[in-house]
PDB file of C-alpha atoms in Angstrom:
ATOM      1  CA  MET R   1       0.006   0.200   0.093  1.00  0.00           C
ATOM      2  CA  SER R   2       1.481   3.308  -0.768  1.00  0.00           C
ATOM      3  CA  SER R   3       1.921   6.262   1.664  1.00  0.00           C
ATOM      4  CA  VAL R   4      -0.643   8.212  -0.259  1.00  0.00           C
ATOM      5  CA  ASN R   5      -3.364   5.406   0.110  1.00  0.00           C
ATOM      6  CA  SER R   6      -2.207   4.847   3.795  1.00  0.00           C
ATOM      7  CA  ALA R   7      -2.673   8.334   5.070  1.00  0.00           C
ATOM      8  CA  PRO R   8      -6.399   8.321   5.345  1.00  0.00           C
ATOM      9  CA  HIS R   9      -5.787   5.139   7.517  1.00  0.00           C
ATOM     10  CA  HIS R  10      -3.208   6.768   9.585  1.00  0.00           C
ATOM     11  CA  LEU R  11      -5.256   9.770  10.323  1.00  0.00           C
ATOM     12  CA  ASP R  12      -8.394   7.693  11.000  1.00  0.00           C
ATOM     13  CA  THR R  13      -6.426   5.587  13.623  1.00  0.00           C
ATOM     14  CA  LEU R  14      -4.963   8.731  15.172  1.00  0.00           C
ATOM     15  CA  TYR R  15      -8.425  10.073  15.380  1.00  0.00           C
ATOM     16  CA  ARG R  16      -9.996   7.187  17.097  1.00  0.00           C
ATOM     17  CA  GLU R  17      -7.005   6.478  19.550  1.00  0.00           C
ATOM     18  CA  HIS R  18      -6.501   9.971  20.604  1.00  0.00           C
ATOM     19  CA  TYR R  19      -9.547  12.272  19.923  1.00  0.00           C
ATOM     20  CA  SER R  20     -11.170  11.541  23.559  1.00  0.00           C
ATOM     21  CA  TRP R  21      -7.833  12.112  25.144  1.00  0.00           C
ATOM     22  CA  LEU R  22      -7.353  15.370  23.347  1.00  0.00           C
ATOM     23  CA  LYS R  23     -10.826  16.836  23.864  1.00  0.00           C
ATOM     24  CA  GLY R  24     -10.199  16.143  27.825  1.00  0.00           C
ATOM     25  CA  TRP R  25      -6.724  17.862  27.558  1.00  0.00           C
ATOM     26  CA  ILE R  26      -8.552  20.903  25.977  1.00  0.00           C
ATOM     27  CA  ARG R  27     -11.669  20.718  28.442  1.00  0.00           C
ATOM     28  CA  ARG R  28      -9.456  20.937  31.497  1.00  0.00           C
ATOM     29  CA  ARG R  29      -8.065  24.056  30.090  1.00  0.00           C
ATOM     30  CA  LEU R  30     -11.238  25.814  28.858  1.00  0.00           C
ATOM     31  CA  ASP R  31     -13.784  24.204  31.191  1.00  0.00           C
ATOM     32  CA  CYS R  32     -16.364  24.041  28.428  1.00  0.00           C
ATOM     33  CA  ASP R  33     -17.334  20.837  26.869  1.00  0.00           C
ATOM     34  CA  GLU R  34     -18.538  22.326  23.537  1.00  0.00           C
ATOM     35  CA  GLN R  35     -15.491  24.607  22.913  1.00  0.00           C
ATOM     36  CA  ALA R  36     -13.334  21.665  23.817  1.00  0.00           C
ATOM     37  CA  SER R  37     -15.031  19.440  20.757  1.00  0.00           C
ATOM     38  CA  ASP R  38     -14.656  22.211  18.357  1.00  0.00           C
ATOM     39  CA  LEU R  39     -11.002  22.873  19.303  1.00  0.00           C
ATOM     40  CA  ALA R  40     -10.303  19.242  19.171  1.00  0.00           C
ATOM     41  CA  GLN R  41     -11.631  18.881  15.558  1.00  0.00           C
ATOM     42  CA  ASP R  42      -9.777  22.136  14.464  1.00  0.00           C
ATOM     43  CA  THR R  43      -6.546  20.380  15.960  1.00  0.00           C
ATOM     44  CA  PHE R  44      -7.258  17.302  13.537  1.00  0.00           C
ATOM     45  CA  ILE R  45      -8.098  19.644  10.785  1.00  0.00           C
ATOM     46  CA  ARG R  46      -4.576  21.171  11.168  1.00  0.00           C
ATOM     47  CA  VAL R  47      -3.051  17.765  11.453  1.00  0.00           C
ATOM     48  CA  LEU R  48      -4.669  16.699   8.264  1.00  0.00           C
ATOM     49  CA  GLY R  49      -3.337  19.953   6.659  1.00  0.00           C
ATOM     50  CA  GLN R  50       0.150  19.086   7.711  1.00  0.00           C
ATOM     51  CA  ARG R  51       0.382  15.502   6.371  1.00  0.00           C
ATOM     52  CA  ARG R  52       2.878  14.404   9.039  1.00  0.00           C
ATOM     53  CA  HIS R  53       0.315  12.363  10.881  1.00  0.00           C
ATOM     54  CA  ASP R  54       1.674   9.043   9.494  1.00  0.00           C
ATOM     55  CA  THR R  55       4.985   9.300  10.885  1.00  0.00           C
ATOM     56  CA  LEU R  56       4.457  10.419  14.400  1.00  0.00           C
ATOM     57  CA  ARG R  57       6.207   8.891  17.307  1.00  0.00           C
ATOM     58  CA  GLN R  58       4.448  11.049  20.028  1.00  0.00           C
ATOM     59  CA  PRO R  59       1.114  11.532  18.807  1.00  0.00           C
ATOM     60  CA  ARG R  60      -0.144  13.042  22.041  1.00  0.00           C
ATOM     61  CA  ALA R  61       2.663  15.357  22.312  1.00  0.00           C
ATOM     62  CA  TYR R  62       2.251  16.519  18.831  1.00  0.00           C
ATOM     63  CA  LEU R  63      -1.636  16.844  19.185  1.00  0.00           C
ATOM     64  CA  SER R  64      -1.176  18.853  22.325  1.00  0.00           C
ATOM     65  CA  SER R  65       1.348  21.163  20.761  1.00  0.00           C
ATOM     66  CA  ILE R  66      -0.956  22.085  17.880  1.00  0.00           C
ATOM     67  CA  ALA R  67      -4.011  22.383  20.350  1.00  0.00           C
ATOM     68  CA  ARG R  68      -1.928  24.698  22.663  1.00  0.00           C
ATOM     69  CA  ASN R  69      -1.274  26.871  19.508  1.00  0.00           C
ATOM     70  CA  ILE R  70      -4.918  27.013  18.709  1.00  0.00           C
ATOM     71  CA  LEU R  71      -5.820  28.032  22.268  1.00  0.00           C
ATOM     72  CA  VAL R  72      -3.214  30.729  22.459  1.00  0.00           C
ATOM     73  CA  ASP R  73      -4.563  32.071  19.129  1.00  0.00           C
ATOM     74  CA  MET R  74      -8.003  31.904  20.564  1.00  0.00           C
ATOM     75  CA  PHE R  75      -6.911  33.742  23.721  1.00  0.00           C
ATOM     76  CA  ARG R  76      -5.028  36.314  21.961  1.00  0.00           C
ATOM     77  CA  ARG R  77      -7.937  37.084  19.598  1.00  0.00           C
ATOM     78  CA  ARG R  78     -10.619  37.223  22.657  1.00  0.00           C
ATOM     79  CA  SER R  79      -8.108  39.683  24.483  1.00  0.00           C
ATOM     80  CA  ILE R  80      -7.593  41.812  21.344  1.00  0.00           C
ATOM     81  CA  GLU R  81     -11.452  41.823  20.659  1.00  0.00           C
ATOM     82  CA  GLN R  82     -12.105  42.709  24.114  1.00  0.00           C
ATOM     83  CA  ALA R  83      -9.634  45.702  24.111  1.00  0.00           C
ATOM     84  CA  TYR R  84     -11.463  46.951  21.147  1.00  0.00           C
ATOM     85  CA  LEU R  85     -14.904  46.417  22.658  1.00  0.00           C
ATOM     86  CA  ASP R  86     -13.807  48.495  25.888  1.00  0.00           C
ATOM     87  CA  THR R  87     -12.365  51.214  23.721  1.00  0.00           C
ATOM     88  CA  LEU R  88     -15.462  51.505  21.902  1.00  0.00           C
ATOM     89  CA  ALA R  89     -17.434  51.604  25.277  1.00  0.00           C
ATOM     90  CA  TYR R  90     -15.230  54.625  26.263  1.00  0.00           C
ATOM     91  CA  GLN R  91     -16.121  56.681  23.295  1.00  0.00           C
ATOM     92  CA  GLU R  92     -18.413  59.725  24.046  1.00  0.00           C
ATOM     93  CA  GLU R  93     -20.670  59.179  20.900  1.00  0.00           C
ATOM     94  CA  SER R  94     -22.127  55.956  19.935  1.00  0.00           C
ATOM     95  CA  THR R  95     -20.820  54.578  16.596  1.00  0.00           C
ATOM     96  CA  HIS R  96     -22.705  52.109  14.580  1.00  0.00           C
ATOM     97  CA  ILE R  97     -20.390  49.366  13.194  1.00  0.00           C
ATOM     98  CA  SER R  98     -21.781  46.715  11.208  1.00  0.00           C
ATOM     99  CA  PRO R  99     -20.557  43.094  11.903  1.00  0.00           C
ATOM    100  CA  GLU R 100     -18.491  42.936   8.914  1.00  0.00           C
ATOM    101  CA  GLN R 101     -16.595  46.233   9.955  1.00  0.00           C
ATOM    102  CA  HIS R 102     -16.198  44.684  13.414  1.00  0.00           C
ATOM    103  CA  HIS R 103     -14.757  41.513  11.935  1.00  0.00           C
ATOM    104  CA  GLN R 104     -12.388  43.719   9.749  1.00  0.00           C
ATOM    105  CA  ILE R 105     -11.482  45.749  12.502  1.00  0.00           C
ATOM    106  CA  VAL R 106     -10.458  42.782  14.894  1.00  0.00           C
ATOM    107  CA  GLU R 107      -8.585  40.964  12.034  1.00  0.00           C
ATOM    108  CA  THR R 108      -6.636  44.305  11.355  1.00  0.00           C
ATOM    109  CA  LEU R 109      -5.698  44.369  15.092  1.00  0.00           C
ATOM    110  CA  LEU R 110      -4.662  40.854  15.044  1.00  0.00           C
ATOM    111  CA  GLU R 111      -2.410  41.390  11.985  1.00  0.00           C
ATOM    112  CA  ILE R 112      -0.884  44.358  13.862  1.00  0.00           C
ATOM    113  CA  ASP R 113      -0.536  42.208  16.906  1.00  0.00           C
ATOM    114  CA  ALA R 114       1.200  39.303  15.037  1.00  0.00           C
ATOM    115  CA  MET R 115       3.427  41.923  13.288  1.00  0.00           C
ATOM    116  CA  LEU R 116       4.630  43.450  16.479  1.00  0.00           C
ATOM    117  CA  ASP R 117       5.268  40.062  17.921  1.00  0.00           C
ATOM    118  CA  SER R 118       7.343  39.451  15.127  1.00  0.00           C
ATOM    119  CA  LEU R 119       9.601  42.153  16.044  1.00  0.00           C
ATOM    120  CA  GLY R 120      12.659  41.652  18.178  1.00  0.00           C
ATOM    121  CA  GLY R 121      12.087  42.891  21.721  1.00  0.00           C
ATOM    122  CA  ARG R 122      14.153  46.113  21.693  1.00  0.00           C
ATOM    123  CA  THR R 123      12.490  47.088  18.194  1.00  0.00           C
ATOM    124  CA  ARG R 124       8.959  46.390  19.428  1.00  0.00           C
ATOM    125  CA  GLU R 125       9.693  48.659  22.653  1.00  0.00           C
ATOM    126  CA  ILE R 126      11.215  51.529  20.762  1.00  0.00           C
ATOM    127  CA  PHE R 127       8.274  51.306  18.164  1.00  0.00           C
ATOM    128  CA  LEU R 128       5.691  51.387  20.961  1.00  0.00           C
ATOM    129  CA  LEU R 129       7.602  54.001  23.135  1.00  0.00           C
ATOM    130  CA  ALA R 130       7.534  56.300  19.841  1.00  0.00           C
ATOM    131  CA  GLN R 131       3.920  55.484  18.799  1.00  0.00           C
ATOM    132  CA  LEU R 132       2.122  55.026  22.135  1.00  0.00           C
ATOM    133  CA  GLU R 133       4.069  57.488  24.326  1.00  0.00           C
ATOM    134  CA  GLY R 134       4.937  59.898  21.623  1.00  0.00           C
ATOM    135  CA  LEU R 135       8.710  59.852  22.729  1.00  0.00           C
ATOM    136  CA  THR R 136      11.398  61.345  20.503  1.00  0.00           C
ATOM    137  CA  TYR R 137      14.384  59.307  19.404  1.00  0.00           C
ATOM    138  CA  VAL R 138      16.452  61.114  21.921  1.00  0.00           C
ATOM    139  CA  ALA R 139      13.999  60.518  24.799  1.00  0.00           C
ATOM    140  CA  ILE R 140      13.904  56.943  23.997  1.00  0.00           C
ATOM    141  CA  SER R 141      17.523  56.691  23.633  1.00  0.00           C
ATOM    142  CA  LYS R 142      18.044  58.112  27.179  1.00  0.00           C
ATOM    143  CA  ARG R 143      15.313  55.803  28.664  1.00  0.00           C
ATOM    144  CA  LEU R 144      16.747  52.602  27.153  1.00  0.00           C
ATOM    145  CA  GLU R 145      20.412  53.998  27.415  1.00  0.00           C
ATOM    146  CA  VAL R 146      21.314  53.317  23.716  1.00  0.00           C
ATOM    147  CA  SER R 147      22.395  55.597  21.149  1.00  0.00           C
ATOM    148  CA  THR R 148      19.939  57.797  19.048  1.00  0.00           C
ATOM    149  CA  ASN R 149      21.256  55.963  15.885  1.00  0.00           C
ATOM    150  CA  THR R 150      20.219  52.659  17.245  1.00  0.00           C
ATOM    151  CA  VAL R 151      16.826  53.930  18.156  1.00  0.00           C
ATOM    152  CA  ARG R 152      16.452  55.275  14.691  1.00  0.00           C
ATOM    153  CA  LYS R 153      17.605  51.994  13.127  1.00  0.00           C
ATOM    154  CA  HIS R 154      15.107  50.022  15.022  1.00  0.00           C
ATOM    155  CA  TYR R 155      12.116  52.472  14.705  1.00  0.00           C
ATOM    156  CA  ILE R 156      12.851  52.247  10.767  1.00  0.00           C
ATOM    157  CA  ARG R 157      12.707  48.458  10.743  1.00  0.00           C
ATOM    158  CA  ALA R 158       9.319  48.562  12.738  1.00  0.00           C
ATOM    159  CA  LEU R 159       8.056  50.997  10.389  1.00  0.00           C
ATOM    160  CA  SER R 160       8.972  48.936   7.439  1.00  0.00           C
ATOM    161  CA  LYS R 161       7.216  46.091   8.701  1.00  0.00           C
ATOM    162  CA  CYS R 162       4.069  48.356   9.162  1.00  0.00           C
ATOM    163  CA  LEU R 163       4.155  49.398   5.739  1.00  0.00           C
ATOM    164  CA  MET R 164       4.560  45.889   4.306  1.00  0.00           C
ATOM    165  CA  LEU R 165       1.520  45.050   6.456  1.00  0.00           C
ATOM    166  CA  VAL R 166      -0.531  47.878   4.823  1.00  0.00           C
ATOM    167  CA  GLU R 167       0.601  47.283   1.206  1.00  0.00           C
ATOM    168  CA  ASP R 168      -0.692  43.599   1.839  1.00  0.00           C
TER     169      ASP R 168
END
């Protein structure tokens, strides 16, 4: 039997042998049976997309690693969405936003979060100090005890990433 023909068999075996365990593993972290079922299914969908399920030596470690990443993504999304909703609640005038606009804003915030997460720690810190606190290069260099030139280089690197995100 070729590996292409055996792939569905391996996935079926992996699913039957580990689905209940995985669902329980997720449920202990979420305390919600329905979400645990959904996320367990999402985990196996990712496994199917990766096509590595037929060579797994430690399937539970592999499955829990994928499920953990899905949980992190879910919690990150919830956190960003809640911060956005909190910001809307503090606005003086009520703004009507359609569900499509809401979804697009949250997706954009997630992309920005991922971009910031991809920056090195120093670059991210410099960019946020400039953008959120409005500090100048000189003020940032004094605070972080680095040269102004270093601040400028890190800021330009972060700004370049932002521009690439906008172009996409």
